[in-house]
mmCIF file of C-alpha atoms in Angstrom:
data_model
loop_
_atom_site.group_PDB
_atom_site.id
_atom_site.type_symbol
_atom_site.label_atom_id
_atom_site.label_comp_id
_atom_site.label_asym_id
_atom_site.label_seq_id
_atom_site.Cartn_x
_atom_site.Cartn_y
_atom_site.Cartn_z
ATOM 1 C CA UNK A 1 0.000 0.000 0.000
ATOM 2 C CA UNK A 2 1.553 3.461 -1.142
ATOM 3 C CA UNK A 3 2.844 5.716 1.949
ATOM 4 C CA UNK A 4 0.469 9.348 1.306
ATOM 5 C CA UNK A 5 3.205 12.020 1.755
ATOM 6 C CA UNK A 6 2.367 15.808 2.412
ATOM 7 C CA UNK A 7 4.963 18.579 1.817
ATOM 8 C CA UNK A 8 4.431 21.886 3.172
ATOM 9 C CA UNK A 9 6.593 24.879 4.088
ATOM 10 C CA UNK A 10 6.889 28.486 5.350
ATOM 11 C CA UNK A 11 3.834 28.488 7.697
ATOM 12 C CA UNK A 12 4.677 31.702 9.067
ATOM 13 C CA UNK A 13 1.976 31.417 11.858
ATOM 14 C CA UNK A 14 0.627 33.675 13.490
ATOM 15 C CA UNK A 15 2.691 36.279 10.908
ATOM 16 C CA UNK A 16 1.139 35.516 7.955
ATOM 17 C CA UNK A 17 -1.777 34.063 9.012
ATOM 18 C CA UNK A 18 -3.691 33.508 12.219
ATOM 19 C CA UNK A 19 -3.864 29.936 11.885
ATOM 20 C CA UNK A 20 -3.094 27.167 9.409
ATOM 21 C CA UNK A 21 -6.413 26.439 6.708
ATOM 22 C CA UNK A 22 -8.083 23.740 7.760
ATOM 23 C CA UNK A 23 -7.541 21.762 4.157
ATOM 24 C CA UNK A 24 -4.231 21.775 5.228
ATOM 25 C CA UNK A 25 -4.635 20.379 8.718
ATOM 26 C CA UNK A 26 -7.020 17.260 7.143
ATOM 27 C CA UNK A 27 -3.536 16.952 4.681
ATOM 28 C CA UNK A 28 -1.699 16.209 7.313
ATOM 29 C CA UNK A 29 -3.973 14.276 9.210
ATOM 30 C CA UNK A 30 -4.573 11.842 6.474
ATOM 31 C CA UNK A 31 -0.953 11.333 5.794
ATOM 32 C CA UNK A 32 1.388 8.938 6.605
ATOM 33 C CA UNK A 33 4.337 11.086 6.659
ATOM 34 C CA UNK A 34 4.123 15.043 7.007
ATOM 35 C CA UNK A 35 7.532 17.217 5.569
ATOM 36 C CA UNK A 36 7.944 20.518 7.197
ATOM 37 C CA UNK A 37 10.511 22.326 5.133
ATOM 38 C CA UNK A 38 10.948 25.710 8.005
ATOM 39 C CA UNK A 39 9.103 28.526 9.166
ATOM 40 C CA UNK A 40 7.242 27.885 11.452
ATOM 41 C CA UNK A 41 7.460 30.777 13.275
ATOM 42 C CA UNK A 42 5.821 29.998 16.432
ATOM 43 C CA UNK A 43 6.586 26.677 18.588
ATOM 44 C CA UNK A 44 3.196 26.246 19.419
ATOM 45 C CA UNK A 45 2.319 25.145 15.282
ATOM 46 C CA UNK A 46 5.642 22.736 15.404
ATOM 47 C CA UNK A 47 3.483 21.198 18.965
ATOM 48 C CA UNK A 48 0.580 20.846 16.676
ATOM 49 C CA UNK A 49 2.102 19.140 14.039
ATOM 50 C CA UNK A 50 3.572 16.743 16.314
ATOM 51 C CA UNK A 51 0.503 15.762 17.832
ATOM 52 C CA UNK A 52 -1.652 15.800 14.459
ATOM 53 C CA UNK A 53 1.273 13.864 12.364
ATOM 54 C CA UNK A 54 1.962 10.169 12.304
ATOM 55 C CA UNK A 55 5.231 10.892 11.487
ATOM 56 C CA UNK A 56 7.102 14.565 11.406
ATOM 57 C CA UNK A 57 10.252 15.021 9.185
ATOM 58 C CA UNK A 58 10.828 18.633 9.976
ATOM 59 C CA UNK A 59 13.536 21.625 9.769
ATOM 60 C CA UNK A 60 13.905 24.783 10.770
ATOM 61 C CA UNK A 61 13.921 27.883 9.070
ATOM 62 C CA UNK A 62 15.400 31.216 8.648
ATOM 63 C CA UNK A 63 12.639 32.731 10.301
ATOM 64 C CA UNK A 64 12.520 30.404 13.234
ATOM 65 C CA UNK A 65 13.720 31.153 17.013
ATOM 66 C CA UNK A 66 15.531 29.356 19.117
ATOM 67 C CA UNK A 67 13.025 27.303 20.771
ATOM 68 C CA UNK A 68 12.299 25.611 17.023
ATOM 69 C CA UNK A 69 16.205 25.380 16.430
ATOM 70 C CA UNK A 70 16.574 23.848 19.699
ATOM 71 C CA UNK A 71 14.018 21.107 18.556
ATOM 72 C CA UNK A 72 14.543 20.795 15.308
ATOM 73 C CA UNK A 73 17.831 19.970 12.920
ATOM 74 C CA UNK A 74 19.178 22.225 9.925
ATOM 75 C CA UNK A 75 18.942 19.591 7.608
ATOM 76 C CA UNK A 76 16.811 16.239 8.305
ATOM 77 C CA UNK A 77 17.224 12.916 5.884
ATOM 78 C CA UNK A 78 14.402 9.921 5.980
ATOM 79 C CA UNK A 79 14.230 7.035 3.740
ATOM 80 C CA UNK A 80 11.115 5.607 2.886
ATOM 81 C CA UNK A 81 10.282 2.619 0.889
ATOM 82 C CA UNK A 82 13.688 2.669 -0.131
ATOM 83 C CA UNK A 83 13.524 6.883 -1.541
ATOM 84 C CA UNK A 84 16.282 8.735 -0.072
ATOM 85 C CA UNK A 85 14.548 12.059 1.213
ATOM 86 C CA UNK A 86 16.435 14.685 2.362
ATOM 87 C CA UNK A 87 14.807 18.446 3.574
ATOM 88 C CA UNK A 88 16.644 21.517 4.012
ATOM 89 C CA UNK A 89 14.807 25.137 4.454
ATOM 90 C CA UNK A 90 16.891 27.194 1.863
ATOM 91 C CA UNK A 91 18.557 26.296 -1.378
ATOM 92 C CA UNK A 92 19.436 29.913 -2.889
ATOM 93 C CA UNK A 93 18.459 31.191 -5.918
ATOM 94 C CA UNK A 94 16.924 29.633 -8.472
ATOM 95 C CA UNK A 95 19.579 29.904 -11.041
ATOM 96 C CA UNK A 96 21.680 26.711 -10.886
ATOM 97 C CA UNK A 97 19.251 25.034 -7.634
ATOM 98 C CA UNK A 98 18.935 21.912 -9.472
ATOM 99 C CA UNK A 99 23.298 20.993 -9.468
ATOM 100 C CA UNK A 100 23.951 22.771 -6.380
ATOM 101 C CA UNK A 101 21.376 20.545 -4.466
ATOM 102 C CA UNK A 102 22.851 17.438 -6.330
ATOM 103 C CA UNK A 103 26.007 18.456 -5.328
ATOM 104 C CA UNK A 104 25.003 19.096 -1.771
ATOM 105 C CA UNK A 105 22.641 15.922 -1.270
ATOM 106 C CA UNK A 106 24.828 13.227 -3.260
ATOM 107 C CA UNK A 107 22.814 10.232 -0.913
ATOM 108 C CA UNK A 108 19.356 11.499 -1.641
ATOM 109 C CA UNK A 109 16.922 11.145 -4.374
ATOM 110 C CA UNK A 110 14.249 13.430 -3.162
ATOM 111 C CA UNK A 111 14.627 17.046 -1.674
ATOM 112 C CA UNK A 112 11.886 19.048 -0.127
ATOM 113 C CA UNK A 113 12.991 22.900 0.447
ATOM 114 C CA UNK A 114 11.334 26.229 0.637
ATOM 115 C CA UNK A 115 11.696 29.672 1.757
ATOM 116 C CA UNK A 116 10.972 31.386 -1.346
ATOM 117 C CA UNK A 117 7.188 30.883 -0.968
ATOM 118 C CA UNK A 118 7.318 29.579 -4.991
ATOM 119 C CA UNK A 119 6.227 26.174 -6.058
ATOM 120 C CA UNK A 120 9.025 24.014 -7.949
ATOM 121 C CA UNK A 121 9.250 20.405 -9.221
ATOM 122 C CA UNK A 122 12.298 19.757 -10.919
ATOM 123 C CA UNK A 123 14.819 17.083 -11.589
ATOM 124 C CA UNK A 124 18.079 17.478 -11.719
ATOM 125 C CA UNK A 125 20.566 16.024 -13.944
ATOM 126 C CA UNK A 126 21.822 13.388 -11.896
ATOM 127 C CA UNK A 127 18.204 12.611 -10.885
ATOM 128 C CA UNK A 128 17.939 14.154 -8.006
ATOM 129 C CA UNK A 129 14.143 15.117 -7.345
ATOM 130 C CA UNK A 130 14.188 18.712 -5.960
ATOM 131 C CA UNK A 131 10.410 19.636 -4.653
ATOM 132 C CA UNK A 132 9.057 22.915 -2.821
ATOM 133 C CA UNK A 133 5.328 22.917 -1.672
ATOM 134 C CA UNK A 134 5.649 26.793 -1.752
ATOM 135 C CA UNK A 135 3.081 28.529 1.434
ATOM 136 C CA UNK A 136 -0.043 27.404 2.740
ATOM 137 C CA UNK A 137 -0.186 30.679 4.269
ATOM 138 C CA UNK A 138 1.252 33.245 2.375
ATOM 139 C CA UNK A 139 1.854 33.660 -1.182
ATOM 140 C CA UNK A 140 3.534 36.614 -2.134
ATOM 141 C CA UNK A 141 3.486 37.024 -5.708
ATOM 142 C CA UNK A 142 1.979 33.817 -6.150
ATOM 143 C CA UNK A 143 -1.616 33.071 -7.311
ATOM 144 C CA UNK A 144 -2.585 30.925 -5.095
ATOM 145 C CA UNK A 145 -1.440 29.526 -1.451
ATOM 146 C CA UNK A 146 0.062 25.656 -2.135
ATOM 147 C CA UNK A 147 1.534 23.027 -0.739
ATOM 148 C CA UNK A 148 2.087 19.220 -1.910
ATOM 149 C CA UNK A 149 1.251 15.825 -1.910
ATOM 150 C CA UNK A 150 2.817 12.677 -2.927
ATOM 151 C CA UNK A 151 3.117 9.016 -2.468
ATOM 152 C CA UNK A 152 5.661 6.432 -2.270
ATOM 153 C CA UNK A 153 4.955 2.824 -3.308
ATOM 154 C CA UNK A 154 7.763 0.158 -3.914
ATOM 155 C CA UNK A 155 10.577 2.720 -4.079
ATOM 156 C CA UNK A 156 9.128 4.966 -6.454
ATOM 157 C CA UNK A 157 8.248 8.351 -5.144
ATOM 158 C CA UNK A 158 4.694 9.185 -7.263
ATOM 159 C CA UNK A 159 1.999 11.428 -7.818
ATOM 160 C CA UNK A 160 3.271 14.244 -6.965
ATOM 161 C CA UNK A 161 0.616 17.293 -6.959
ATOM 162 C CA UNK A 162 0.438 20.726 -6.105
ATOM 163 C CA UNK A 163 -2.298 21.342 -3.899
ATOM 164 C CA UNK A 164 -4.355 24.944 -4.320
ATOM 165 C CA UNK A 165 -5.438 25.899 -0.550
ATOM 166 C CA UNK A 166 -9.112 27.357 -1.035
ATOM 167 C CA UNK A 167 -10.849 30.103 0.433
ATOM 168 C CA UNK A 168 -12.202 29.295 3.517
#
């Protein structure tokens, strides 16, 4: 049976937005394994996630204090169904992501980043999956506030979608 992955980054609550839409807490409660690529902003969300996730891969982000840095690693790597995952918060720019983050993740097949609020699904040329859910919360010059899904089933990382949060 396929593992349901959901990807989601930059939060920024209560900054950006009072609380987190509730599409995007049934997300998380209906999947196997939650990625939090940073921002959280306030420890109180990371508590949340904790208790709503069946399993958390998490990092902290450039926004974050030290109570979420304390808690939480720079860099975080999972593997699941035999997919090498890796999740970082920041990447740089966009211009030449895709090698640096093969060069910097040489054991993974999958990255999950964010910080720049802006969706991206791209492979690399080594193969290297590089994936950012952009913001549930806040979507700067963005149409719409996203975030991912996915699944993983017999090694093979799959279906990956962007998700459109609604209006509630």
């Amino acid at each position: 049976m396929p593992l349901r992955l959901l990807l989601v980054s930059d939060t920024h609550v209560p900054k950006r937005a009072r609380e987190l839409p509730a599409q995007v807490w049934d997300a998380v409660e209906s999947a196997d394994v939650v990625f939090h690529a940073g921002d959280w902003v306030n420890p109180e969300l990371l508590d949340r996630f904790e208790q709503r996730s069946r399993q958390l891969v998490a990092v902290y982000g450039n926004n974050d204090g030290p109570e979420i840095r304390r808690r939480l690693p720079e860099r975080q790597y999972v593997v699941l169904e035999g997919v090498r995952f890796a999740v970082v918060h920041e990447t740089g720019p966009a211009k030449g992501r895709n090698e640096r983050a093969e060069a910097l993740f040489p054991e993974s097949d999958v990255l999950v980043f964010g910080h720049s609020h802006i969706p991206w699904d791209a492979t690399s040329p080594g193969g290297l999956r590089l994936l950012n859910p952009g913001s549930p919360t806040d979507r700067r010059r963005q149409p719409f506030c996203t975030y991912m899904t996915a699944t993983v089933d017999g090694g093979i990382l799959g279906h990956v979608q962007l998700e459109v949060v609604r209006k509630q």
